[in-house]
mmCIF file of C-alpha atoms and ligand atoms in Angstrom:
data_model
loop_
_atom_site.group_PDB
_atom_site.id
_atom_site.type_symbol
_atom_site.label_atom_id
_atom_site.label_comp_id
_atom_site.label_asym_id
_atom_site.label_seq_id
_atom_site.Cartn_x
_atom_site.Cartn_y
_atom_site.Cartn_z
ATOM 1 C CA UNK A 1 16.552 2.231 37.229
ATOM 2 C CA UNK A 2 14.994 -1.122 36.314
ATOM 3 C CA UNK A 3 16.640 -3.303 33.704
ATOM 4 C CA UNK A 4 13.595 -2.869 31.477
ATOM 5 C CA UNK A 5 13.700 0.926 31.588
ATOM 6 C CA UNK A 6 17.447 0.754 31.159
ATOM 7 C CA UNK A 7 17.109 -1.380 28.003
ATOM 8 C CA UNK A 8 14.458 0.978 26.709
ATOM 9 C CA UNK A 9 16.545 4.105 27.200
ATOM 10 C CA UNK A 10 19.526 2.417 25.560
ATOM 11 C CA UNK A 11 17.442 1.568 22.475
ATOM 12 C CA UNK A 12 16.108 5.137 22.304
ATOM 13 C CA UNK A 13 19.649 6.486 22.589
ATOM 14 C CA UNK A 14 20.823 4.215 19.766
ATOM 15 C CA UNK A 15 17.904 5.383 17.605
ATOM 16 C CA UNK A 16 18.775 9.013 18.345
ATOM 17 C CA UNK A 17 22.446 8.451 17.512
ATOM 18 C CA UNK A 18 21.591 6.712 14.220
ATOM 19 C CA UNK A 19 19.229 9.552 13.321
ATOM 20 C CA UNK A 20 21.840 12.184 14.095
ATOM 21 C CA UNK A 21 24.474 10.396 12.005
ATOM 22 C CA UNK A 22 22.257 10.962 8.976
ATOM 23 C CA UNK A 23 20.971 14.426 9.838
ATOM 24 C CA UNK A 24 17.540 13.241 10.897
ATOM 25 C CA UNK A 25 15.465 14.458 13.825
ATOM 26 C CA UNK A 26 15.173 11.602 16.367
ATOM 27 C CA UNK A 27 11.667 12.850 17.158
ATOM 28 C CA UNK A 28 10.598 11.663 13.694
ATOM 29 C CA UNK A 29 11.184 8.022 14.616
ATOM 30 C CA UNK A 30 8.590 6.021 16.520
ATOM 31 C CA UNK A 31 9.836 3.097 18.546
ATOM 32 C CA UNK A 32 7.238 0.339 18.475
ATOM 33 C CA UNK A 33 8.035 -1.810 21.504
ATOM 34 C CA UNK A 34 7.156 -5.335 20.357
ATOM 35 C CA UNK A 35 5.587 -6.977 23.400
ATOM 36 C CA UNK A 36 4.437 -10.213 21.714
ATOM 37 C CA UNK A 37 4.937 -13.301 23.882
ATOM 38 C CA UNK A 38 5.806 -11.071 26.821
ATOM 39 C CA UNK A 39 3.633 -10.741 29.912
ATOM 40 C CA UNK A 40 1.426 -7.684 30.201
ATOM 41 C CA UNK A 41 3.229 -6.854 33.461
ATOM 42 C CA UNK A 42 6.261 -5.855 31.406
ATOM 43 C CA UNK A 43 4.185 -3.501 29.267
ATOM 44 C CA UNK A 44 2.691 -2.025 32.416
ATOM 45 C CA UNK A 45 6.140 -1.588 33.968
ATOM 46 C CA UNK A 46 7.558 0.046 30.860
ATOM 47 C CA UNK A 47 4.564 2.344 30.522
ATOM 48 C CA UNK A 48 4.626 3.379 34.169
ATOM 49 C CA UNK A 49 8.393 3.871 34.317
ATOM 50 C CA UNK A 50 8.909 5.630 30.994
ATOM 51 C CA UNK A 51 5.502 6.687 29.649
ATOM 52 C CA UNK A 52 6.240 4.834 26.421
ATOM 53 C CA UNK A 53 3.113 4.742 24.249
ATOM 54 C CA UNK A 54 3.668 2.498 21.217
ATOM 55 C CA UNK A 55 3.402 -1.289 21.509
ATOM 56 C CA UNK A 56 3.351 -3.990 18.853
ATOM 57 C CA UNK A 57 1.618 -7.361 18.857
ATOM 58 C CA UNK A 58 1.460 -10.036 16.178
ATOM 59 C CA UNK A 59 -1.311 -12.332 17.371
ATOM 60 C CA UNK A 60 -4.928 -11.235 17.631
ATOM 61 C CA UNK A 61 -6.148 -13.069 20.747
ATOM 62 C CA UNK A 62 -3.033 -12.282 22.788
ATOM 63 C CA UNK A 63 -2.831 -8.717 21.519
ATOM 64 C CA UNK A 64 -6.538 -7.979 22.020
ATOM 65 C CA UNK A 65 -6.395 -9.319 25.577
ATOM 66 C CA UNK A 66 -3.447 -7.042 26.320
ATOM 67 C CA UNK A 67 -5.137 -4.004 24.778
ATOM 68 C CA UNK A 68 -8.227 -4.595 26.912
ATOM 69 C CA UNK A 69 -6.255 -5.285 30.094
ATOM 70 C CA UNK A 70 -4.036 -2.228 29.535
ATOM 71 C CA UNK A 71 -7.071 -0.039 30.191
ATOM 72 C CA UNK A 72 -6.600 -0.766 33.885
ATOM 73 C CA UNK A 73 -3.207 0.911 34.101
ATOM 74 C CA UNK A 74 -3.814 3.310 31.208
ATOM 75 C CA UNK A 75 -7.364 4.566 31.777
ATOM 76 C CA UNK A 76 -6.697 7.703 29.709
ATOM 77 C CA UNK A 77 -5.857 5.569 26.673
ATOM 78 C CA UNK A 78 -2.361 6.955 26.112
ATOM 79 C CA UNK A 79 -1.026 3.676 24.722
ATOM 80 C CA UNK A 80 -1.154 3.043 20.961
ATOM 81 C CA UNK A 81 -1.216 -0.554 19.784
ATOM 82 C CA UNK A 82 0.202 -1.659 16.453
ATOM 83 C CA UNK A 83 -0.819 -4.918 14.819
ATOM 84 C CA UNK A 84 2.350 -6.155 13.108
ATOM 85 C CA UNK A 85 1.393 -9.765 12.362
ATOM 86 C CA UNK A 86 -0.148 -11.643 9.508
ATOM 87 C CA UNK A 87 -3.833 -10.682 9.117
ATOM 88 C CA UNK A 88 -6.359 -13.501 9.090
ATOM 89 C CA UNK A 89 -9.768 -12.826 7.557
ATOM 90 C CA UNK A 90 -11.806 -13.911 10.544
ATOM 91 C CA UNK A 91 -9.738 -11.752 12.908
ATOM 92 C CA UNK A 92 -10.238 -8.495 11.040
ATOM 93 C CA UNK A 93 -12.993 -7.168 13.317
ATOM 94 C CA UNK A 94 -10.964 -7.757 16.463
ATOM 95 C CA UNK A 95 -7.961 -6.077 14.869
ATOM 96 C CA UNK A 96 -9.957 -2.975 14.013
ATOM 97 C CA UNK A 97 -11.572 -2.878 17.441
ATOM 98 C CA UNK A 98 -8.260 -3.050 19.304
ATOM 99 C CA UNK A 99 -5.444 -1.618 17.218
ATOM 100 C CA UNK A 100 -4.576 1.903 16.094
ATOM 101 C CA UNK A 101 -2.462 0.837 13.125
ATOM 102 C CA UNK A 102 -2.053 -2.276 11.001
ATOM 103 C CA UNK A 103 1.448 -2.717 9.569
ATOM 104 C CA UNK A 104 1.274 -5.721 7.287
ATOM 105 C CA UNK A 105 -1.481 -5.331 4.693
ATOM 106 C CA UNK A 106 -0.109 -7.682 2.053
ATOM 107 C CA UNK A 107 -2.994 -8.419 -0.304
ATOM 108 C CA UNK A 108 -5.960 -6.658 -1.822
ATOM 109 C CA UNK A 109 -8.580 -9.086 -0.501
ATOM 110 C CA UNK A 110 -7.568 -8.441 3.108
ATOM 111 C CA UNK A 111 -7.469 -4.675 2.501
ATOM 112 C CA UNK A 112 -11.000 -4.876 1.119
ATOM 113 C CA UNK A 113 -12.172 -6.738 4.181
ATOM 114 C CA UNK A 114 -10.449 -4.268 6.517
ATOM 115 C CA UNK A 115 -12.145 -1.463 4.587
ATOM 116 C CA UNK A 116 -15.613 -3.004 4.871
ATOM 117 C CA UNK A 117 -15.298 -3.705 8.583
ATOM 118 C CA UNK A 118 -13.725 -0.322 9.331
ATOM 119 C CA UNK A 119 -16.660 1.393 7.644
ATOM 120 C CA UNK A 120 -19.130 -0.791 9.531
ATOM 121 C CA UNK A 121 -17.427 0.159 12.804
ATOM 122 C CA UNK A 122 -17.203 3.833 11.769
ATOM 123 C CA UNK A 123 -13.428 3.804 11.948
ATOM 124 C CA UNK A 124 -10.662 5.244 9.815
ATOM 125 C CA UNK A 125 -7.937 2.642 10.109
ATOM 126 C CA UNK A 126 -4.307 3.607 9.564
ATOM 127 C CA UNK A 127 -2.520 0.941 7.529
ATOM 128 C CA UNK A 128 0.866 0.247 6.004
ATOM 129 C CA UNK A 129 1.326 -1.879 2.904
ATOM 130 C CA UNK A 130 3.816 -4.705 3.347
ATOM 131 C CA UNK A 131 6.178 -5.075 0.416
ATOM 132 C CA UNK A 132 8.567 -7.929 -0.213
ATOM 133 C CA UNK A 133 11.526 -5.996 -1.543
ATOM 134 C CA UNK A 134 13.982 -8.820 -0.849
ATOM 135 C CA UNK A 135 12.247 -11.027 -3.399
ATOM 136 C CA UNK A 136 12.607 -14.042 -1.097
ATOM 137 C CA UNK A 137 9.806 -16.438 -1.994
ATOM 138 C CA UNK A 138 9.151 -17.285 1.662
ATOM 139 C CA UNK A 139 8.426 -13.680 2.627
ATOM 140 C CA UNK A 140 4.999 -12.082 2.932
ATOM 141 C CA UNK A 141 4.235 -8.828 1.200
ATOM 142 C CA UNK A 142 3.392 -7.608 -2.268
ATOM 143 C CA UNK A 143 6.100 -8.823 -4.676
ATOM 144 C CA UNK A 144 8.464 -5.879 -5.090
ATOM 145 C CA UNK A 145 11.921 -7.344 -5.535
ATOM 146 C CA UNK A 146 12.351 -6.126 -9.119
ATOM 147 C CA UNK A 147 9.892 -3.277 -9.539
ATOM 148 C CA UNK A 148 12.545 -0.891 -10.918
ATOM 149 C CA UNK A 149 13.448 -3.130 -13.863
ATOM 150 C CA UNK A 150 10.495 -5.462 -14.326
ATOM 151 C CA UNK A 151 7.598 -3.636 -15.964
ATOM 152 C CA UNK A 152 5.130 -6.424 -15.342
ATOM 153 C CA UNK A 153 5.953 -6.435 -11.626
ATOM 154 C CA UNK A 154 5.627 -2.641 -11.470
ATOM 155 C CA UNK A 155 2.270 -2.797 -13.258
ATOM 156 C CA UNK A 156 0.937 -5.479 -10.909
ATOM 157 C CA UNK A 157 2.249 -3.695 -7.827
ATOM 158 C CA UNK A 158 0.822 -0.316 -8.764
ATOM 159 C CA UNK A 159 -2.527 -1.845 -9.776
ATOM 160 C CA UNK A 160 -2.861 -3.455 -6.343
ATOM 161 C CA UNK A 161 -1.734 -0.322 -4.538
ATOM 162 C CA UNK A 162 -4.111 1.859 -6.572
ATOM 163 C CA UNK A 163 -6.968 -0.396 -5.497
ATOM 164 C CA UNK A 164 -5.904 -0.337 -1.821
ATOM 165 C CA UNK A 165 -5.451 3.428 -1.588
ATOM 166 C CA UNK A 166 -8.913 3.901 -3.090
ATOM 167 C CA UNK A 167 -10.658 1.938 -0.346
ATOM 168 C CA UNK A 168 -12.854 3.913 2.080
ATOM 169 C CA UNK A 169 -12.215 3.477 5.792
ATOM 170 C CA UNK A 170 -8.490 2.928 5.293
ATOM 171 C CA UNK A 171 -5.761 5.541 5.493
ATOM 172 C CA UNK A 172 -2.602 4.326 3.823
ATOM 173 C CA UNK A 173 0.327 5.824 5.730
ATOM 174 C CA UNK A 174 3.277 4.130 4.077
ATOM 175 C CA UNK A 175 5.149 0.874 3.665
ATOM 176 C CA UNK A 176 6.428 -1.915 5.869
ATOM 177 C CA UNK A 177 8.941 -4.667 5.221
ATOM 178 C CA UNK A 178 10.555 -7.611 6.951
ATOM 179 C CA UNK A 179 14.244 -7.853 6.174
ATOM 180 C CA UNK A 180 15.764 -11.321 5.903
ATOM 181 C CA UNK A 181 17.499 -12.590 9.036
ATOM 182 C CA UNK A 182 21.122 -11.554 8.607
ATOM 183 C CA UNK A 183 24.202 -12.186 10.708
ATOM 184 C CA UNK A 184 25.543 -8.664 10.244
ATOM 185 C CA UNK A 185 23.097 -5.721 10.431
ATOM 186 C CA UNK A 186 24.842 -4.037 7.509
ATOM 187 C CA UNK A 187 23.595 -6.835 5.224
ATOM 188 C CA UNK A 188 20.028 -5.601 5.700
ATOM 189 C CA UNK A 189 20.854 -2.121 4.388
ATOM 190 C CA UNK A 190 20.019 -2.826 0.714
ATOM 191 C CA UNK A 191 16.541 -3.987 1.772
ATOM 192 C CA UNK A 192 15.899 -0.771 3.681
ATOM 193 C CA UNK A 193 17.236 1.326 0.805
ATOM 194 C CA UNK A 194 14.962 -0.575 -1.588
ATOM 195 C CA UNK A 195 11.884 0.083 0.551
ATOM 196 C CA UNK A 196 12.691 3.795 0.783
ATOM 197 C CA UNK A 197 13.221 4.061 -2.977
ATOM 198 C CA UNK A 198 9.967 2.235 -3.614
ATOM 199 C CA UNK A 199 8.175 4.618 -1.244
ATOM 200 C CA UNK A 200 9.668 7.638 -3.059
ATOM 201 C CA UNK A 201 8.538 6.262 -6.412
ATOM 202 C CA UNK A 202 5.041 5.495 -5.116
ATOM 203 C CA UNK A 203 4.809 9.017 -3.721
ATOM 204 C CA UNK A 204 5.245 10.318 -7.284
ATOM 205 C CA UNK A 205 2.678 7.876 -8.637
ATOM 206 C CA UNK A 206 0.133 8.410 -5.853
ATOM 207 C CA UNK A 207 0.617 11.971 -4.600
ATOM 208 C CA UNK A 208 -2.805 11.947 -2.930
ATOM 209 C CA UNK A 209 -1.506 9.462 -0.328
ATOM 210 C CA UNK A 210 0.480 10.448 2.775
ATOM 211 C CA UNK A 211 3.489 8.130 2.459
ATOM 212 C CA UNK A 212 5.042 9.385 5.681
ATOM 213 C CA UNK A 213 5.840 6.062 7.328
ATOM 214 C CA UNK A 214 8.460 3.412 6.656
ATOM 215 C CA UNK A 215 8.149 0.571 9.175
ATOM 216 C CA UNK A 216 11.426 -1.327 9.017
ATOM 217 C CA UNK A 217 14.147 -2.517 11.364
ATOM 218 C CA UNK A 218 14.065 -4.859 14.367
ATOM 219 C CA UNK A 219 16.398 -5.697 17.275
ATOM 220 C CA UNK A 220 19.228 -6.861 15.015
ATOM 221 C CA UNK A 221 19.219 -4.050 12.490
ATOM 222 C CA UNK A 222 17.158 -1.052 13.648
ATOM 223 C CA UNK A 223 20.046 1.412 13.568
ATOM 224 C CA UNK A 224 20.727 0.664 9.902
ATOM 225 C CA UNK A 225 16.995 1.044 9.230
ATOM 226 C CA UNK A 226 16.981 4.462 10.905
ATOM 227 C CA UNK A 227 19.989 5.526 8.842
ATOM 228 C CA UNK A 228 17.995 4.581 5.731
ATOM 229 C CA UNK A 229 14.826 6.443 6.645
ATOM 230 C CA UNK A 230 12.741 4.262 8.959
ATOM 231 C CA UNK A 231 10.051 6.251 10.776
ATOM 232 C CA UNK A 232 8.921 3.213 12.764
ATOM 233 C CA UNK A 233 11.232 0.551 14.117
ATOM 234 C CA UNK A 234 9.733 -2.589 15.632
ATOM 235 C CA UNK A 235 11.960 -3.683 18.483
ATOM 236 C CA UNK A 236 11.176 -6.552 20.852
ATOM 237 C CA UNK A 237 14.106 -8.438 22.350
ATOM 238 C CA UNK A 238 16.413 -5.445 22.852
ATOM 239 C CA UNK A 239 13.786 -3.971 25.189
ATOM 240 C CA UNK A 240 11.974 -6.912 26.766
ATOM 241 C CA UNK A 241 14.614 -9.624 26.560
ATOM 242 C CA UNK A 242 14.274 -13.007 24.905
ATOM 243 C CA UNK A 243 10.739 -14.234 24.289
ATOM 244 C CA UNK A 244 9.361 -17.400 25.839
ATOM 245 C CA UNK A 245 8.987 -20.052 23.159
ATOM 246 C CA UNK A 246 5.330 -20.674 22.292
HETATM 247 C C1 PLP B 1 8.741 -10.172 16.493
HETATM 248 C C2 PLP B 1 8.690 -9.108 15.485
HETATM 249 C C3 PLP B 1 9.504 -7.969 15.598
HETATM 250 C C4 PLP B 1 10.510 -7.751 16.720
HETATM 251 O O1 PLP B 1 11.564 -8.636 16.654
HETATM 252 P P1 PLP B 1 12.825 -8.491 17.635
HETATM 253 O O2 PLP B 1 13.872 -9.266 16.955
HETATM 254 O O3 PLP B 1 12.408 -9.062 18.947
HETATM 255 O O4 PLP B 1 13.142 -7.044 17.741
HETATM 256 C C5 PLP B 1 9.371 -6.983 14.626
HETATM 257 N N1 PLP B 1 8.493 -7.100 13.613
HETATM 258 C C6 PLP B 1 7.696 -8.169 13.480
HETATM 259 C C7 PLP B 1 6.738 -8.222 12.330
HETATM 260 C C8 PLP B 1 7.764 -9.211 14.409
HETATM 261 O O5 PLP B 1 6.961 -10.275 14.255
#
């Protein structure tokens, strides 16, 4: 087996083991193979050797080029591309044209723009709302570090989310977060717990929304994320190896 396929199967086995430790069905967890800064040849190799369908990109030009080029080795369109990066206003059309899901909707204005363009392109776009549950000022996402105790934060958060879930053309599927970089995976656990608890609370508040997805966990901490309820883990380096600096 190739090293790439070997890495991939090891990550899937670790996901399955983490799921089983907590009584979850491994089939409920989607591995998003983060192929950013990696050559398309690696995506092609992984797809052809394993049939893996879900890929994640964080830059629009690079990601769109890969999505288009992937049609040559995936003419049936089996691959599903996730946009996991920061969303720039002028890139919204290209994102909608190329990606099946957008993970990091972190402000109302960008959700409104996604909604308008999705309607114009006759698309229903699956989105996740990025929440900053760590409270770190440097992190993207709707402020959600103190929602359980801070009424003003809860009011602001739920007002924004109410507006987003009401937008036509968008299907809110759940939440996404970026955990802080930690030296020990265990240190990320409280962040994943916080995102799950926030999701459970939002599901009470907005029962009309399907809150089925929690996108959390990366190479360093995906097993902890799975133990805490992740349904999508975004894993790059453990599959593809180190990225080239860019
Ligand atoms: C790069 C990236 C990942 C994957 O990181 P690895 O450490 O390579 O697993 C996951 N999520 C986002 C948003 C990223 O930008």
